[in-house]
Coordinates of C-alpha atoms in Angstrom, one line a residue:
M1 CA -5.8 2.8 -195.9
K2 CA -3.0 4.6 -194.0
T3 CA -1.3 2.6 -191.3
S4 CA 0.4 4.9 -188.6
K5 CA 3.8 4.0 -187.3
K6 CA 2.2 3.2 -183.9
Q7 CA -0.1 0.5 -185.4
T8 CA 3.1 -0.9 -187.5
D9 CA 5.3 -1.0 -184.5
M10 CA 2.8 -2.8 -182.3
S11 CA 2.1 -5.3 -185.4
R12 CA 6.0 -5.5 -185.6
R13 CA 6.4 -6.2 -181.5
T14 CA 3.0 -8.3 -181.6
F15 CA 4.8 -10.4 -184.4
M16 CA 8.2 -10.9 -182.9
A17 CA 6.6 -11.9 -179.5
M18 CA 4.7 -14.8 -181.4
A19 CA 7.8 -16.0 -183.9
G20 CA 10.9 -14.8 -182.5
G21 CA 9.8 -14.7 -178.9
A22 CA 6.9 -17.3 -177.5
A23 CA 7.8 -19.9 -180.3
S24 CA 11.8 -20.0 -180.3
L25 CA 11.7 -19.9 -176.3
A26 CA 9.1 -22.8 -176.4
A27 CA 11.2 -24.8 -178.8
M28 CA 14.7 -24.3 -176.4
A29 CA 12.9 -25.4 -173.7
A30 CA 11.6 -28.6 -175.4
M31 CA 15.0 -29.2 -176.1
G32 CA 16.0 -28.6 -172.6
I33 CA 18.1 -25.5 -173.1
P34 CA 18.0 -22.9 -170.6
T35 CA 15.9 -19.8 -171.2
E36 CA 17.5 -17.5 -168.7
C37 CA 18.4 -15.5 -172.0
R38 CA 15.3 -14.2 -173.4
A39 CA 14.1 -11.9 -176.5
N40 CA 13.1 -8.5 -175.1
I41 CA 9.8 -7.1 -176.3
P42 CA 9.4 -3.6 -174.8
D43 CA 5.7 -2.8 -174.0
I44 CA 6.8 0.9 -174.2
D45 CA 7.7 3.2 -177.3
I46 CA 10.9 4.6 -176.3
D47 CA 10.7 7.4 -179.1
E48 CA 7.3 8.6 -177.5
M49 CA 9.0 8.8 -174.0
T50 CA 9.0 12.6 -172.6
R51 CA 11.6 14.2 -170.7
E52 CA 11.3 16.9 -167.9
E53 CA 13.9 19.3 -166.3
K54 CA 14.1 20.9 -163.2
E55 CA 16.4 23.4 -161.5
V56 CA 17.2 23.8 -157.5
D57 CA 19.4 25.0 -154.8
V58 CA 19.5 21.6 -152.9
L59 CA 18.3 18.5 -154.5
V60 CA 17.7 15.9 -151.4
V61 CA 17.5 12.3 -152.6
G62 CA 15.3 9.9 -150.2
S63 CA 12.4 10.6 -147.9
G64 CA 12.9 8.6 -145.0
M65 CA 14.4 10.1 -141.4
A66 CA 17.4 11.9 -142.9
G67 CA 15.6 13.1 -145.9
V68 CA 12.8 15.1 -144.3
F69 CA 15.4 16.5 -141.4
A70 CA 17.7 17.6 -144.7
A71 CA 14.8 18.9 -146.6
V72 CA 13.5 20.8 -143.8
K73 CA 17.0 22.3 -142.5
A74 CA 18.1 23.3 -145.9
H75 CA 14.9 25.1 -146.5
D76 CA 15.1 27.1 -143.2
A77 CA 18.9 27.9 -144.5
G78 CA 17.5 29.9 -146.9
A79 CA 17.7 27.3 -150.5
K80 CA 15.3 26.3 -152.9
V81 CA 14.6 22.6 -151.9
L82 CA 13.5 19.4 -153.9
M83 CA 13.1 15.9 -152.3
V84 CA 13.0 13.0 -154.5
S85 CA 12.2 9.6 -153.6
K86 CA 12.1 6.3 -155.2
G87 CA 9.1 5.5 -152.6
R88 CA 6.7 7.6 -150.4
L89 CA 7.6 10.1 -147.9
G90 CA 7.8 8.7 -144.4
A91 CA 7.5 5.0 -146.0
S92 CA 10.9 4.5 -147.5
G93 CA 13.9 2.3 -146.6
Q94 CA 14.5 1.4 -143.4
T95 CA 12.4 4.6 -141.2
P96 CA 8.8 2.8 -141.0
F97 CA 10.9 -0.5 -139.7
A98 CA 12.3 1.7 -136.9
R99 CA 10.6 1.7 -133.6
G100 CA 12.8 3.4 -131.3
I101 CA 14.9 6.6 -131.4
F102 CA 17.5 7.8 -128.9
S103 CA 17.4 10.6 -127.2
Y104 CA 20.5 11.9 -125.2
D105 CA 19.5 14.6 -122.2
P106 CA 22.6 15.8 -120.0
N107 CA 20.5 16.7 -117.5
R108 CA 19.0 13.2 -116.6
A109 CA 21.8 10.7 -118.3
K110 CA 23.8 8.6 -115.7
V111 CA 26.8 8.9 -118.0
S112 CA 28.2 11.9 -119.1
L113 CA 28.8 12.7 -122.9
D114 CA 32.6 11.9 -122.8
Q115 CA 31.3 8.1 -120.9
F116 CA 29.0 7.4 -123.4
V117 CA 31.7 8.3 -126.3
D118 CA 34.1 6.0 -124.6
S119 CA 31.8 3.1 -124.0
V120 CA 30.7 3.2 -127.5
S121 CA 33.9 3.0 -128.9
R122 CA 35.2 -0.1 -126.6
S123 CA 32.1 -1.5 -127.7
A124 CA 33.0 -1.0 -131.4
M125 CA 36.6 -2.3 -130.7
G126 CA 37.8 1.3 -131.8
T127 CA 36.0 0.9 -135.4
N128 CA 33.9 4.0 -134.7
N129 CA 34.4 7.8 -135.6
P130 CA 34.1 9.1 -132.3
V131 CA 33.0 12.9 -133.7
F132 CA 29.8 11.3 -135.2
T133 CA 29.4 9.3 -132.3
R134 CA 29.4 12.5 -130.0
Q135 CA 27.5 14.6 -132.7
M136 CA 24.3 12.0 -132.7
A137 CA 24.1 12.3 -128.8
E138 CA 24.8 16.2 -128.7
H139 CA 21.9 16.9 -131.0
S140 CA 19.3 13.8 -130.6
K141 CA 17.4 15.8 -127.9
A142 CA 16.5 18.3 -130.1
R143 CA 15.8 16.7 -133.3
V144 CA 13.4 14.2 -131.0
E145 CA 11.6 17.6 -129.7
E146 CA 11.1 18.3 -133.2
L147 CA 9.5 15.2 -134.0
K148 CA 7.5 15.3 -131.3
S149 CA 6.0 18.9 -132.3
W150 CA 5.1 16.8 -135.7
G151 CA 3.2 14.1 -134.2
F152 CA 6.0 11.5 -134.9
F153 CA 5.2 9.4 -131.4
D154 CA 1.1 9.6 -131.8
S155 CA 1.3 7.0 -134.9
P156 CA 3.1 4.0 -136.0
F157 CA 2.8 5.6 -139.8
Y158 CA 5.1 8.2 -140.3
H159 CA 3.7 9.9 -143.5
K160 CA 1.6 12.3 -141.6
A161 CA 3.9 13.7 -139.3
F162 CA 6.9 13.9 -142.0
S163 CA 4.5 15.7 -144.4
K164 CA 3.8 18.3 -141.7
P165 CA 6.6 20.4 -141.8
M166 CA 7.0 19.6 -145.6
A167 CA 3.7 21.2 -146.1
E168 CA 3.9 23.8 -144.0
R169 CA 7.4 24.9 -145.9
K170 CA 5.7 24.2 -149.2
I171 CA 8.6 21.8 -149.9
P172 CA 7.7 19.9 -153.2
V173 CA 8.2 16.5 -152.9
M174 CA 8.2 14.1 -156.4
E175 CA 7.9 10.5 -154.9
R176 CA 8.4 7.2 -157.0
V177 CA 10.9 8.3 -159.4
M178 CA 13.9 6.7 -159.3
L179 CA 17.4 8.4 -159.8
T180 CA 20.3 6.4 -161.5
H181 CA 22.7 8.8 -162.2
L182 CA 24.7 11.9 -160.3
I183 CA 26.0 14.1 -163.0
K184 CA 29.5 15.4 -162.1
E185 CA 30.8 18.5 -164.3
D186 CA 33.8 20.7 -164.0
G187 CA 34.9 18.5 -160.7
K188 CA 31.5 19.7 -158.8
I189 CA 28.4 17.8 -158.5
S190 CA 26.1 19.6 -161.1
G191 CA 22.7 17.4 -160.6
A192 CA 21.3 14.0 -161.4
A193 CA 19.1 11.8 -163.6
G194 CA 16.4 9.2 -163.6
F195 CA 13.0 8.3 -164.6
S196 CA 9.6 8.1 -163.3
L197 CA 8.1 4.6 -162.0
D198 CA 4.5 5.0 -163.1
E199 CA 5.0 6.6 -166.7
A200 CA 7.3 6.7 -169.4
K201 CA 9.4 9.8 -168.5
V202 CA 13.1 10.8 -168.1
Y203 CA 13.9 13.7 -165.6
F204 CA 16.8 15.7 -165.5
F205 CA 18.0 17.8 -162.2
S206 CA 20.1 20.7 -162.5
A207 CA 21.3 21.1 -158.7
K208 CA 23.8 23.1 -156.8
S209 CA 24.4 20.8 -154.5
V210 CA 23.1 16.9 -153.5
V211 CA 22.2 15.5 -150.5
L212 CA 22.0 11.9 -150.3
C213 CA 19.6 10.2 -148.0
T214 CA 19.4 7.0 -149.9
G215 CA 19.9 4.5 -146.9
A216 CA 21.8 1.5 -147.3
G217 CA 20.5 -1.6 -149.0
G218 CA 20.7 -5.1 -149.4
F219 CA 20.1 -8.2 -151.7
K220 CA 16.1 -8.4 -151.3
P221 CA 16.5 -11.0 -148.6
N222 CA 13.5 -13.0 -147.6
G223 CA 12.8 -12.6 -144.0
F224 CA 13.1 -8.7 -143.7
P225 CA 10.6 -6.4 -144.5
I226 CA 12.6 -4.4 -146.3
C227 CA 13.2 -4.9 -150.1
D228 CA 13.3 -1.6 -151.9
L229 CA 17.0 -0.3 -150.5
T230 CA 19.5 -1.4 -153.1
H231 CA 22.4 1.0 -152.5
D232 CA 21.3 3.2 -155.5
G233 CA 22.5 6.5 -153.9
T234 CA 25.9 4.5 -153.3
M235 CA 26.7 3.1 -156.3
M236 CA 25.8 6.2 -158.5
A237 CA 27.8 8.3 -156.2
Y238 CA 31.0 5.8 -156.8
D239 CA 30.6 5.7 -160.2
I240 CA 31.4 9.7 -160.5
G241 CA 34.3 9.0 -158.0
A242 CA 32.8 9.1 -154.5
K243 CA 34.9 7.1 -152.1
V244 CA 32.9 4.2 -150.1
T245 CA 33.7 2.6 -146.9
G246 CA 32.3 -0.1 -144.7
K247 CA 31.5 -3.0 -146.8
E248 CA 33.2 -5.6 -144.8
W249 CA 30.8 -5.3 -141.8
N250 CA 27.5 -7.2 -141.7
D251 CA 24.1 -6.1 -140.0
G252 CA 23.0 -9.3 -138.2
H253 CA 19.2 -8.7 -137.9
P254 CA 17.3 -12.3 -137.3
A255 CA 14.4 -13.8 -139.0
N256 CA 12.5 -16.7 -138.5
L257 CA 12.4 -20.1 -140.7
E258 CA 9.0 -21.0 -140.0
H259 CA 7.6 -17.6 -140.5
P260 CA 10.3 -15.7 -142.6
A261 CA 8.0 -13.1 -143.5
A262 CA 7.1 -12.1 -139.8
V263 CA 8.8 -8.8 -138.3
Y264 CA 11.1 -9.8 -135.1
D265 CA 13.5 -7.5 -133.3
Q266 CA 16.4 -8.7 -131.2
W267 CA 13.9 -10.1 -128.4
G268 CA 10.7 -11.2 -130.2
P269 CA 7.8 -10.1 -132.2
M270 CA 7.9 -6.1 -132.6
L271 CA 5.0 -4.3 -131.3
Q272 CA 4.0 -2.1 -134.5
G273 CA 2.7 0.7 -132.2
P274 CA 4.0 4.4 -132.3
P275 CA 7.9 4.9 -131.8
N276 CA 9.4 5.2 -128.7
I277 CA 12.3 6.8 -127.1
T278 CA 15.1 4.7 -126.0
G279 CA 17.3 4.8 -122.7
V280 CA 20.7 5.7 -122.8
G281 CA 22.6 2.1 -122.9
V282 CA 25.7 0.9 -124.6
R283 CA 25.5 -2.8 -126.4
H284 CA 27.3 -5.1 -128.3
D285 CA 24.7 -6.3 -130.7
L286 CA 24.0 -7.5 -134.4
G287 CA 27.2 -9.0 -134.8
V288 CA 27.6 -12.9 -136.3
D289 CA 27.6 -14.9 -133.0
L290 CA 23.8 -16.5 -134.2
N291 CA 25.3 -17.3 -137.5
Y292 CA 28.5 -18.7 -136.2
S293 CA 26.3 -20.8 -134.1
I294 CA 24.3 -22.0 -136.7
Y295 CA 27.0 -22.7 -138.7
V296 CA 28.6 -24.8 -136.0
N297 CA 25.6 -26.6 -134.7
G298 CA 23.1 -26.0 -137.4
P299 CA 19.5 -24.3 -136.8
H300 CA 18.3 -24.8 -133.4
K301 CA 15.0 -24.2 -131.1
T302 CA 14.8 -21.4 -128.9
V303 CA 14.9 -22.0 -125.3
S304 CA 11.1 -20.8 -124.2
G305 CA 11.3 -17.4 -122.4
Q306 CA 15.1 -16.4 -124.2
P307 CA 16.0 -14.0 -126.4
P308 CA 16.6 -16.0 -130.0
F309 CA 20.4 -15.3 -129.6
A310 CA 21.2 -15.6 -125.6
M311 CA 23.8 -18.2 -125.8
K312 CA 27.2 -18.6 -124.5
P313 CA 29.7 -17.8 -127.3
L314 CA 31.3 -21.0 -128.6
A315 CA 35.2 -21.9 -128.7
G316 CA 36.8 -19.9 -131.4
G317 CA 33.9 -18.1 -132.4
P318 CA 33.7 -14.2 -132.9
Y319 CA 35.8 -12.2 -131.0
R320 CA 34.0 -9.5 -128.6
P321 CA 35.5 -7.3 -126.3
D322 CA 35.3 -8.3 -122.4
G323 CA 32.6 -6.8 -120.5
F324 CA 30.0 -6.8 -123.4
K325 CA 27.2 -9.9 -123.9
Q326 CA 24.5 -10.2 -126.0
N327 CA 21.9 -10.6 -123.0
G328 CA 18.9 -8.9 -123.7
P329 CA 18.2 -5.0 -123.5
P330 CA 20.7 -2.7 -121.7
S331 CA 20.3 -1.9 -117.9
G332 CA 18.0 0.8 -117.2
G333 CA 15.2 0.3 -119.5
R334 CA 15.2 -0.4 -123.2
S335 CA 12.4 2.7 -124.1
E336 CA 10.6 5.4 -122.0
G337 CA 7.3 5.3 -124.4
R338 CA 6.5 1.6 -125.4
R339 CA 2.9 0.6 -125.0
K340 CA 1.6 -1.0 -121.9
G341 CA 2.8 -4.7 -121.4
G342 CA 5.2 -4.5 -124.2
P343 CA 9.2 -4.8 -123.7
G344 CA 10.0 -2.1 -121.2
G345 CA 13.0 -2.1 -118.9
G346 CA 16.0 -4.4 -118.7
D347 CA 14.1 -6.9 -116.4
H348 CA 11.9 -7.6 -119.1
K349 CA 12.1 -11.1 -120.4
P350 CA 10.4 -11.6 -123.5
P351 CA 8.9 -14.7 -125.0
G352 CA 10.5 -17.3 -127.1
M353 CA 10.1 -16.7 -130.6
G354 CA 9.3 -20.4 -131.1
G355 CA 10.4 -21.9 -134.5
I356 CA 13.7 -22.0 -135.6
P357 CA 15.8 -18.8 -135.6
S358 CA 18.0 -18.0 -138.6
G359 CA 20.7 -15.1 -138.9
G360 CA 21.5 -12.6 -141.5
A361 CA 17.8 -11.8 -142.6
S362 CA 19.0 -8.3 -143.6
A363 CA 21.9 -9.7 -146.0
G364 CA 23.8 -7.4 -148.2
M365 CA 23.2 -4.6 -145.7
S366 CA 25.9 -3.5 -143.4
I367 CA 25.9 -2.3 -139.5
H368 CA 23.7 1.1 -139.5
K369 CA 26.2 4.2 -140.4
S370 CA 29.1 2.2 -140.9
E371 CA 28.7 1.7 -144.7
G372 CA 28.1 4.5 -147.4
L373 CA 30.1 7.4 -148.8
V374 CA 33.3 8.4 -146.9
P375 CA 32.8 11.8 -145.2
V376 CA 35.6 14.5 -145.5
D377 CA 34.4 16.2 -142.5
A378 CA 31.7 16.3 -140.0
S379 CA 29.1 17.7 -141.9
G380 CA 28.9 14.8 -144.1
A381 CA 30.7 16.4 -147.3
S382 CA 32.2 13.8 -149.5
N383 CA 35.3 13.8 -151.6
I384 CA 33.4 15.2 -154.4
P385 CA 32.4 19.2 -154.0
G386 CA 28.7 19.9 -153.6
L387 CA 27.9 16.2 -152.9
F388 CA 27.2 15.5 -149.2
A389 CA 25.2 12.2 -147.6
A390 CA 23.6 11.7 -144.2
G391 CA 22.0 8.7 -142.4
D392 CA 22.7 5.2 -143.8
A393 CA 23.9 6.6 -146.6
L394 CA 27.0 8.3 -145.1
G395 CA 29.7 5.8 -143.9
S396 CA 30.1 7.9 -140.7
Y397 CA 31.1 4.9 -138.3
M398 CA 28.9 6.7 -135.8
A399 CA 28.7 3.2 -134.1
G400 CA 31.6 1.7 -136.0
G401 CA 31.5 -2.0 -137.1
I402 CA 28.8 -3.2 -134.6
Y403 CA 25.7 -1.8 -133.4
T404 CA 26.0 -0.1 -130.0
Q405 CA 22.7 2.4 -129.1
V406 CA 19.3 1.1 -129.6
G407 CA 17.7 4.0 -131.3
S408 CA 21.0 5.7 -132.5
S409 CA 20.3 4.6 -136.0
L410 CA 17.1 6.5 -136.5
A411 CA 18.6 9.4 -134.1
G412 CA 21.9 9.5 -136.1
S413 CA 19.9 10.1 -139.5
A414 CA 17.9 13.0 -138.0
V415 CA 21.1 14.6 -136.8
Q416 CA 23.2 14.0 -139.8
G417 CA 20.3 15.2 -142.2
G418 CA 20.0 18.5 -140.6
V419 CA 23.8 18.9 -140.6
A420 CA 24.7 18.3 -144.4
A421 CA 21.6 20.3 -145.1
E422 CA 23.2 23.2 -144.0
A423 CA 26.4 22.6 -145.0
A424 CA 24.8 22.1 -148.9
A425 CA 22.7 25.1 -148.6
S426 CA 25.9 27.1 -147.4
F427 CA 27.9 25.6 -150.6
A428 CA 24.8 26.6 -152.9
K429 CA 24.6 30.0 -151.8
N430 CA 27.3 31.6 -154.0
R431 CA 27.2 29.3 -157.2
A432 CA 25.6 29.6 -160.1
M433 CA 23.1 27.0 -161.1
P434 CA 25.1 24.7 -163.2
K435 CA 24.2 24.0 -167.0
L436 CA 24.2 19.9 -168.1
S437 CA 25.5 19.9 -171.3
Q438 CA 23.6 18.2 -174.2
K439 CA 26.6 15.6 -174.5
K440 CA 26.3 14.5 -170.9
R441 CA 22.4 14.4 -171.1
R442 CA 22.7 12.1 -174.4
E443 CA 25.1 10.0 -172.6
V444 CA 22.9 9.7 -169.2
E445 CA 19.8 9.3 -170.8
A446 CA 21.3 6.3 -173.1
E447 CA 22.6 4.5 -170.1
I448 CA 19.3 5.1 -168.1
L449 CA 17.0 3.5 -171.0
A450 CA 19.7 1.1 -171.9
P451 CA 18.1 -2.0 -170.4
L452 CA 14.8 -1.3 -172.7
K453 CA 16.4 -1.0 -175.8
R454 CA 18.0 -4.3 -176.0
E455 CA 16.6 -7.0 -178.3
R456 CA 17.8 -9.9 -176.3
G457 CA 18.9 -10.4 -172.7
Y458 CA 19.0 -11.4 -169.0
S459 CA 15.6 -10.8 -166.8
P460 CA 16.7 -8.8 -163.6
A461 CA 14.8 -11.1 -161.8
W462 CA 16.5 -14.1 -162.8
V463 CA 20.2 -12.4 -162.4
T464 CA 19.0 -11.1 -158.9
Q465 CA 18.0 -15.0 -157.9
T466 CA 21.3 -16.0 -159.3
L467 CA 23.3 -13.0 -157.0
Q468 CA 21.2 -14.3 -154.0
G469 CA 22.5 -17.4 -154.5
I470 CA 26.1 -16.7 -154.4
M471 CA 26.0 -14.1 -151.7
I472 CA 23.3 -15.3 -149.0
P473 CA 25.0 -18.2 -148.0
N474 CA 25.8 -18.1 -144.2
F475 CA 29.3 -19.3 -144.9
V476 CA 30.1 -16.5 -147.7
L477 CA 28.8 -13.5 -146.2
Y478 CA 29.1 -13.9 -142.5
I479 CA 31.0 -16.9 -141.8
K480 CA 34.1 -15.7 -144.0
K481 CA 36.9 -17.9 -145.1
E482 CA 39.7 -17.0 -148.5
R483 CA 38.7 -19.8 -150.8
L484 CA 34.9 -19.2 -150.5
L485 CA 35.3 -15.6 -150.9
S486 CA 37.4 -15.8 -153.6
A487 CA 34.9 -18.4 -155.2
A488 CA 32.1 -16.2 -154.6
L489 CA 34.0 -13.2 -156.0
A490 CA 34.7 -15.2 -159.5
Y491 CA 30.8 -15.6 -159.9
I492 CA 29.9 -12.0 -159.2
E493 CA 32.4 -10.8 -161.9
E494 CA 31.0 -13.1 -164.1
L495 CA 27.6 -11.1 -163.3
R496 CA 29.4 -8.1 -163.5
D497 CA 31.4 -8.6 -167.1
H498 CA 28.7 -10.7 -168.9
H499 CA 25.2 -10.7 -167.4
Q500 CA 24.7 -7.0 -166.2
P501 CA 25.3 -5.4 -169.6
M502 CA 22.6 -7.6 -171.1
L503 CA 19.9 -6.9 -168.6
T504 CA 16.6 -6.1 -170.3
A505 CA 13.4 -4.5 -169.4
S506 CA 10.1 -4.2 -171.0
D507 CA 8.3 -1.4 -169.0
M508 CA 9.3 1.2 -166.1
H509 CA 9.0 -1.6 -163.6
E510 CA 11.6 -3.9 -165.0
L511 CA 13.7 -0.9 -165.8
R512 CA 13.6 -0.1 -162.3
L513 CA 14.9 -4.0 -161.3
A514 CA 17.4 -3.8 -164.1
H515 CA 19.1 -0.6 -162.4
E516 CA 18.6 -2.1 -158.8
T517 CA 20.1 -5.6 -159.9
S518 CA 23.0 -3.7 -161.1
N519 CA 23.6 -1.3 -157.9
M520 CA 23.5 -5.0 -156.1
I521 CA 26.2 -6.6 -158.4
L522 CA 28.6 -3.9 -157.6
N523 CA 27.8 -4.0 -153.9
A524 CA 28.4 -7.4 -153.9
E525 CA 31.8 -7.1 -155.4
M526 CA 32.6 -4.5 -152.8
K527 CA 31.5 -6.7 -149.8
L528 CA 33.7 -9.5 -151.0
K529 CA 37.2 -7.7 -152.0
A530 CA 36.6 -5.4 -148.7
S531 CA 36.1 -8.7 -146.6
L532 CA 38.8 -10.8 -148.8
M533 CA 41.3 -7.3 -147.8
R534 CA 40.8 -7.2 -143.9
K535 CA 42.5 -10.0 -142.6
E536 CA 41.4 -10.1 -139.3
S537 CA 38.0 -10.4 -137.0
R538 CA 36.2 -8.0 -135.1
C539 CA 32.6 -6.7 -134.3
S540 CA 30.4 -7.9 -137.2
H541 CA 33.6 -9.0 -139.6
F542 CA 34.3 -12.9 -139.1
R543 CA 37.2 -14.5 -140.5
L544 CA 37.4 -18.4 -139.8
D545 CA 41.2 -18.4 -141.2
Y546 CA 41.8 -14.9 -139.4
P547 CA 39.9 -15.3 -136.2
E548 CA 41.5 -12.6 -133.9
P549 CA 41.7 -9.2 -134.0
D550 CA 44.9 -7.6 -135.5
P551 CA 44.8 -3.8 -134.2
Q552 CA 48.8 -3.6 -135.5
N553 CA 47.5 -3.9 -139.0
W554 CA 44.2 -3.5 -139.1
D555 CA 43.3 -0.2 -136.8
A556 CA 42.0 1.2 -140.2
W557 CA 38.6 1.6 -142.2
I558 CA 38.5 0.2 -145.7
N559 CA 37.9 2.8 -148.2
I560 CA 36.7 2.0 -152.1
S561 CA 36.9 4.1 -155.3
K562 CA 36.6 3.8 -159.2
G563 CA 39.8 4.3 -160.7
G564 CA 40.2 5.9 -163.9
D565 CA 40.4 2.3 -165.8
G566 CA 37.3 1.7 -164.0
V567 CA 39.0 -1.0 -162.0
M568 CA 37.9 -1.1 -158.4
I569 CA 40.5 0.4 -155.8
L570 CA 40.8 -0.5 -152.1
E571 CA 42.7 1.6 -149.5
K572 CA 43.1 1.8 -145.6
Q573 CA 42.6 4.9 -143.9
R574 CA 43.8 5.0 -140.0
F575 CA 41.8 5.4 -137.7
D576 CA 43.9 8.2 -136.8
R577 CA 44.1 10.1 -139.6
W578 CA 40.6 11.2 -140.1
P579 CA 40.1 14.1 -141.4
D580 CA 42.9 13.5 -143.8

């Protein structure tokens, strides 16, 4: 009887798993030898993987708030649009976590637009880009009105509301497809490539322009309900020459050590009701005050009736501008649409969280809108022609290095998504459809599938755990000093040089984890190098060895790019030099 190739391969794999895999690993374990490095026995026949190609004018990557407005506005500008997302429409990234959106109404606001922008700049200690601060406020009300018409404020779940404008316009959405590569040919963006999470299939997309709405990312920490963001868009853009910024800043969302999986906002347990429209009030928020207090005093119980970080700044602690205190919601009300009995105006005193608060639940993520691709103009265009970014994938510095306006992150994503999409549609209008060369396709596909083809190496889960142990400690990521940053960087460079090239995957899920782990390693390197370079303290960046701000030398953003030899290049961009 003839034996098919598939049966032969299965027999070989089974034999290897039993003999070369389980037996040898068991022997190594019995001898006390670490078994992080493993034999890789793929469950997928790579030779039988399928490939699919698509052509589109504007490719929107990501399906959160920025993504839905990018897809809608690009379509309305006359472009053929396709949305591709690693997750699900309206349920990806940070969008489902957000419960407030900012809307500036000049007829009702107690401050003028100029006053609002000036207040943000003062709170951000000059680190914000006022062009994007103003853009967010100017267009926020129009975006909120559109969201109302889609039913966004009727439910705590956003899938239905986001599906309405997409279905009305017949915009196709491809969910659970992870893009790993942006493709640049002739100096311009030409498309992207990735794979399905549910079947053995590789995708190639030819695109006249691309809008990255992929959000920010983190190190998959416990205590934060967002674990699918790993800087995918930023890292694949960096790989083709896009400039990246904002990596030294740190988001300071708190968690609770007794209930690390619970969802808390700045004042206590979050209400998971429909979203609300927030009031206009500038604050100085999500810094490192809590982290510094824990560093000095250790974890502590909160006082009943007080927000988890309502504490007096300690001597020598994080620097803040005069007049801004972390003492609860801004005057005039936190929201207009909270459910009865929930957090409301500035006089509200929420119950204490109980338990032990811990800073840094969102470890690995910067302040909203402060990290991502460097914009060359107000449209969100990057230094790669045809590549645009919006929301938390764009380093717009809309709020600067500290979070200044409750609800502005969601509003900023909506506004920037629409602005970037209209620019992307205009760019694509007179451009011929790029043709991806066969050479480039082969190179990209080989890189995508490499973890499946390796016969031996490291599991992405083990490498991720090692990365977390290096980066998440409070005294590395938040309370910084040169010796510890340099030591952590040595470990990360070892992961980059030795472990990352040996990441393995046995199925499509592990293939996703392998690429996510690679992105987190690169992000860790960026964060450490940017933190070492900024020799001062301000906003959410605090150096024990440089505890004061240094405006003479550091009124500048730090931009990162990939050199021709693959080495990471860091440079200053002065606040007064935008755009170049």
